[in-house]
Amino acid sequence: MKSKAAIFEAIGKPLIVDEIEVDDPGPGECLVKLEATGLCHTEIWYMGGGDNVDYEQLSPRILGHEGGGVVVKCGAGVTSLQEGDHVVPLYISECGTCPECRDPNTNLCSYLDDKGYYEGAMLDGRPRFRWRGRSAYHFMGTSTFSQYTVVPEVALAKIRPDAPLNRVCLLGCAITTGVGAALWTARVRPGDSVAVFGCGPIGLNVVQGARLALAEKIIAVDLKPERLQKAKELGATHLIDARKHGGNATAAVKSLTGGGADFIFEATGNTHVMRQAFEAVRYGGGKCVLIGVAKTGEEVSLVPRMLIAGRQLTGTAFGGCKGRTQLPWLVNWYMDGRLKIDALVTKEIPLTQINEAFAWMKQDQGYRYIVRYDM
Amino acid sequence: MKSKAAIFEAIGKPLIVDEIEVDDPGPGECLVKLEATGLCHTEIWYMGGGDNVDYEQLSPRILGHEGGGVVVKCGAGVTSLQEGDHVVPLYISECGTCPECRDPNTNLCSYLDDKGYYEGAMLDGRPRFRWRGRSAYHFMGTSTFSQYTVVPEVALAKIRPDAPLNRVCLLGCAITTGVGAALWTARVRPGDSVAVFGCGPIGLNVVQGARLALAEKIIAVDLKPERLQKAKELGATHLIDARKHGGNATAAVKSLTGGGADFIFEATGNTHVMRQAFEAVRYGGGKCVLIGVAKTGEEVSLVPRMLIAGRQLTGTAFGGCKGRTQLPWLVNWYMDGRLKIDALVTKEIPLTQINEAFAWMKQDQGYRYIVRYDM
């Protein structure tokens, strides 16, 4: 079947908006017709050269990992989904049976990894996409930059059909990552003090995750006043403009929390800010959670004594969310008004504008851009 | 009262064994007659210049923090101890009322710190020691290198009177730090996989802590075959001679544990080994606990992506043990044979041999040396 898509062809080049061919789903796979997809900095990172340690820069490739759509065809053996189901593709699957799925403390299902999905193909070693006579590779198991995409059953979260797909598509990455970092990775408890370093599209969702967890102090740190105002809108109780502190908010956060916060989240990807964030958690159990992705080759350096005094450092991927089980909960919270998504949507665009939107994102304009395939 | 003691006078010089004067205990303090004290690398570190960031190099000073003794006099207002009680001094107090004491997740009682005890004096700002007409400072609130010492009530763990003080004195630091790191900081569970990087006097106790916690795999890593054999004696199930792996046991530990251990403990203080240890924990929740004290100014550098994948890094001080409450439990475990101490005692010496023993320790000869004041 034919599908409109945005194709990655080479590092440093814009995506090519064109028509591709999508094959039928194989065993254990579903063909999904997407209504919308979010644009995430991960794609910008990949298009700029990515990280050759973990991924070969496969080409041509269909990027995208924040989709919302409807199942239009199920491959052989698919039992948990059927035609017409509304779904959000998951770049971290939930197979339910691997050691990680059976561990309540992690969401890092190893199914996609073990089966080679991250190599850009499905289980039989072949991609389901073709473009100009060549195979086009999958990306993160999701490939939401094609209106029709093929996704393994275990990487599709079934959601309630009344939820607007052009909003809950953002649960496929940013919203869940931020909210989940507070709820599942850190397990923020009522009354805790929380600081968020970096109030971009991820950090803002940590703020609302902390609010949902009933944190008492929610300190937002950023360099931009408009982002701090947005953080306030989403639940921040205290705002720190890091520019007023020489670019380092550590002392200000310690002062606001009587020595250090219970939890600090780093959502910039800057390794210097990671260190500042770590140094602002309280001794004796304060935890710093890294969310931002550092540039390839950059490392974070720490004074061991600060760890000896009981500070903890960890990180989160997809907010520790077990997608098939827990993502539908976030859909419910959105539908009943507890979780804010609309406030984060800057603009909806047709697929043809995708490269333009990436340019806006690189300039940190706005928050989230959504491609609607019906536009 | 007169007391034999070993006095620190200057960086890089041996301790001076001499007689000092010890004052009566002030309010909330006890005078303790020590039977024995262990010698720890912390004293070697301090005598060599220590860490001017945290401690001024006060002089003259009575070092020592692994004592076992009997209360001989109580100051005004002391209610929880009386003359004749057997005690182990605690360099991390347990006041019972500070925020940390009320937090089940940390042992880092802030009492001694808040009251200025780490400045080398008691609450009234004066030391209780005098030597050659000058005041001599306290150290870590314990100062066990004097046969008679004055310690705040909140920094004395009362223990059962039938326990030999020349053994349980080691619970004042090394044994509790190692065993507690497994039991209280990491909370190792039955069946977990554990690796210990560095099988010196601390690491060996992590090994037995992991054994007490019913860990299934206990991997000991060291450069010295005799230390690995000692680790086996204390419960290690697998031994890795890091020399056979180019000095880096990360890959070997990952191989033995199917991808990474649940818990890894670093007990060398070498920042390169800290990184190796961290990189050998499993993704999705594996935790690395730093115990070793790094050289001043050295930092540990990490790849943030390894944290994003759910690895955790933290550290421990005194094994997370709330001393007044929990140290007596270790005494019981020693008395009923579950906790091994005798196997770690290399030699008992009179106080006059203290500098000689420090020289042996600097050469990594043996494990623990104990000064007996009755020798």
PDB file of C-alpha atoms in Angstrom, chain A residues 45 51 54-55 100 103 105-106 108-110 113-114 189 271 274-275 278 282-285 287 290-294 296 298-305 307-317, chain B residues 45 51 54-55 100 103 105-106 108-110 113-114 189 271 274-275 278 282-285 287 290-294 296 298-305 307-317:
ATOM      1  CA  TRP A  45      19.820  14.396  16.818  1.00  0.00           C
ATOM      2  CA  ASP A  51      25.466   8.390  17.875  1.00  0.00           C
ATOM      3  CA  ASP A  54      24.623   2.650  19.175  1.00  0.00           C
ATOM      4  CA  TYR A  55      23.103   3.044  15.771  1.00  0.00           C
ATOM      5  CA  GLU A 100      12.685  -6.635  32.621  1.00  0.00           C
ATOM      6  CA  ASP A 103      10.700  -6.671  37.169  1.00  0.00           C
ATOM      7  CA  ASN A 105      11.444  -1.610  38.895  1.00  0.00           C
ATOM      8  CA  THR A 106      12.204  -1.172  35.210  1.00  0.00           C
ATOM      9  CA  LEU A 108      13.298  -1.506  29.734  1.00  0.00           C
ATOM     10  CA  CYS A 109      11.713  -4.471  27.972  1.00  0.00           C
ATOM     11  CA  SER A 110      14.468  -6.209  26.056  1.00  0.00           C
ATOM     12  CA  ASP A 113      16.528  -5.215  21.329  1.00  0.00           C
ATOM     13  CA  ASP A 114      16.877  -8.980  21.513  1.00  0.00           C
ATOM     14  CA  ARG A 189       5.815  11.196  47.131  1.00  0.00           C
ATOM     15  CA  THR A 271      26.675  17.528  31.085  1.00  0.00           C
ATOM     16  CA  MET A 274      23.837  17.403  34.988  1.00  0.00           C
ATOM     17  CA  ARG A 275      26.543  18.047  37.541  1.00  0.00           C
ATOM     18  CA  PHE A 278      23.284  16.342  41.039  1.00  0.00           C
ATOM     19  CA  ARG A 282      20.062  16.668  49.555  1.00  0.00           C
ATOM     20  CA  TYR A 283      22.568  14.394  51.224  1.00  0.00           C
ATOM     21  CA  GLY A 284      21.267  11.207  52.771  1.00  0.00           C
ATOM     22  CA  GLY A 285      19.059   9.973  49.979  1.00  0.00           C
ATOM     23  CA  LYS A 287      18.148  11.533  44.016  1.00  0.00           C
ATOM     24  CA  LEU A 290      18.986  12.348  34.211  1.00  0.00           C
ATOM     25  CA  ILE A 291      16.566  12.602  31.310  1.00  0.00           C
ATOM     26  CA  GLY A 292      18.369  14.755  28.780  1.00  0.00           C
ATOM     27  CA  VAL A 293      20.516  12.982  26.221  1.00  0.00           C
ATOM     28  CA  ALA A 294      24.122  14.178  26.246  1.00  0.00           C
ATOM     29  CA  THR A 296      28.031  11.769  21.956  1.00  0.00           C
ATOM     30  CA  GLU A 298      30.468  13.923  26.546  1.00  0.00           C
ATOM     31  CA  GLU A 299      30.678  12.657  30.097  1.00  0.00           C
ATOM     32  CA  VAL A 300      29.456  13.829  33.449  1.00  0.00           C
ATOM     33  CA  SER A 301      32.051  14.236  36.169  1.00  0.00           C
ATOM     34  CA  LEU A 302      31.256  14.008  39.875  1.00  0.00           C
ATOM     35  CA  VAL A 303      32.949  14.365  43.244  1.00  0.00           C
ATOM     36  CA  PRO A 304      32.724  10.873  44.776  1.00  0.00           C
ATOM     37  CA  ARG A 305      32.365  12.256  48.291  1.00  0.00           C
ATOM     38  CA  LEU A 307      27.834  10.135  46.565  1.00  0.00           C
ATOM     39  CA  ILE A 308      29.350   8.728  49.762  1.00  0.00           C
ATOM     40  CA  ALA A 309      27.070  11.154  51.593  1.00  0.00           C
ATOM     41  CA  GLY A 310      24.115   9.276  50.197  1.00  0.00           C
ATOM     42  CA  ARG A 311      23.223  11.270  47.106  1.00  0.00           C
ATOM     43  CA  GLN A 312      21.967   9.127  44.258  1.00  0.00           C
ATOM     44  CA  LEU A 313      22.277   9.491  40.515  1.00  0.00           C
ATOM     45  CA  THR A 314      20.276   7.626  37.938  1.00  0.00           C
ATOM     46  CA  GLY A 315      18.399   8.223  34.710  1.00  0.00           C
ATOM     47  CA  THR A 316      15.183   7.402  32.983  1.00  0.00           C
ATOM     48  CA  ALA A 317      14.063   6.249  29.569  1.00  0.00           C
TER      49      ALA A 317
ATOM     50  CA  TRP B  45      44.710   9.630  55.102  1.00  0.00           C
ATOM     51  CA  ASP B  51      41.239  16.819  52.789  1.00  0.00           C
ATOM     52  CA  ASP B  54      36.324  19.367  54.877  1.00  0.00           C
ATOM     53  CA  TYR B  55      38.683  19.379  57.804  1.00  0.00           C
ATOM     54  CA  GLU B 100      17.875  12.240  59.077  1.00  0.00           C
ATOM     55  CA  ASP B 103      14.173   9.181  57.844  1.00  0.00           C
ATOM     56  CA  ASN B 105      16.462   5.779  54.342  1.00  0.00           C
ATOM     57  CA  THR B 106      19.545   7.434  55.784  1.00  0.00           C
ATOM     58  CA  LEU B 108      23.474  10.471  58.328  1.00  0.00           C
ATOM     59  CA  CYS B 109      22.421  11.993  61.649  1.00  0.00           C
ATOM     60  CA  SER B 110      23.261  15.676  61.497  1.00  0.00           C
ATOM     61  CA  ASP B 113      27.743  18.218  62.434  1.00  0.00           C
ATOM     62  CA  ASP B 114      25.209  20.791  63.544  1.00  0.00           C
ATOM     63  CA  ARG B 189      17.814  -9.336  48.558  1.00  0.00           C
ATOM     64  CA  THR B 271      38.124   6.714  40.607  1.00  0.00           C
ATOM     65  CA  MET B 274      34.610   3.383  40.405  1.00  0.00           C
ATOM     66  CA  ARG B 275      33.828   3.796  36.725  1.00  0.00           C
ATOM     67  CA  PHE B 278      29.475   1.357  37.671  1.00  0.00           C
ATOM     68  CA  ARG B 282      22.904  -4.316  34.867  1.00  0.00           C
ATOM     69  CA  TYR B 283      20.755  -1.839  32.999  1.00  0.00           C
ATOM     70  CA  GLY B 284      17.244  -1.266  34.259  1.00  0.00           C
ATOM     71  CA  GLY B 285      17.931  -0.854  37.951  1.00  0.00           C
ATOM     72  CA  LYS B 287      23.013  -0.160  41.459  1.00  0.00           C
ATOM     73  CA  LEU B 290      30.730   3.683  46.271  1.00  0.00           C
ATOM     74  CA  ILE B 291      32.428   3.029  49.594  1.00  0.00           C
ATOM     75  CA  GLY B 292      36.071   3.830  48.943  1.00  0.00           C
ATOM     76  CA  VAL B 293      37.197   7.382  49.607  1.00  0.00           C
ATOM     77  CA  ALA B 294      38.774   9.004  46.552  1.00  0.00           C
ATOM     78  CA  THR B 296      41.100  14.813  47.231  1.00  0.00           C
ATOM     79  CA  GLU B 298      39.797  13.287  41.959  1.00  0.00           C
ATOM     80  CA  GLU B 299      36.468  12.852  40.227  1.00  0.00           C
ATOM     81  CA  VAL B 300      34.579   9.991  38.685  1.00  0.00           C
ATOM     82  CA  SER B 301      33.498  10.414  35.094  1.00  0.00           C
ATOM     83  CA  LEU B 302      30.528   8.595  33.577  1.00  0.00           C
ATOM     84  CA  VAL B 303      28.735   8.181  30.267  1.00  0.00           C
ATOM     85  CA  PRO B 304      25.257   9.666  30.893  1.00  0.00           C
ATOM     86  CA  ARG B 305      23.602   7.180  28.544  1.00  0.00           C
ATOM     87  CA  LEU B 307      22.417   6.187  33.607  1.00  0.00           C
ATOM     88  CA  ILE B 308      19.537   6.852  31.218  1.00  0.00           C
ATOM     89  CA  ALA B 309      19.347   3.080  30.830  1.00  0.00           C
ATOM     90  CA  GLY B 310      18.422   2.852  34.493  1.00  0.00           C
ATOM     91  CA  ARG B 311      21.768   2.187  36.154  1.00  0.00           C
ATOM     92  CA  GLN B 312      22.093   3.820  39.538  1.00  0.00           C
ATOM     93  CA  LEU B 313      25.069   5.250  41.352  1.00  0.00           C
ATOM     94  CA  THR B 314      25.233   6.109  45.007  1.00  0.00           C
ATOM     95  CA  GLY B 315      27.515   5.729  47.991  1.00  0.00           C
ATOM     96  CA  THR B 316      27.476   4.792  51.622  1.00  0.00           C
ATOM     97  CA  ALA B 317      28.901   6.093  54.853  1.00  0.00           C
TER      98      ALA B 317
END
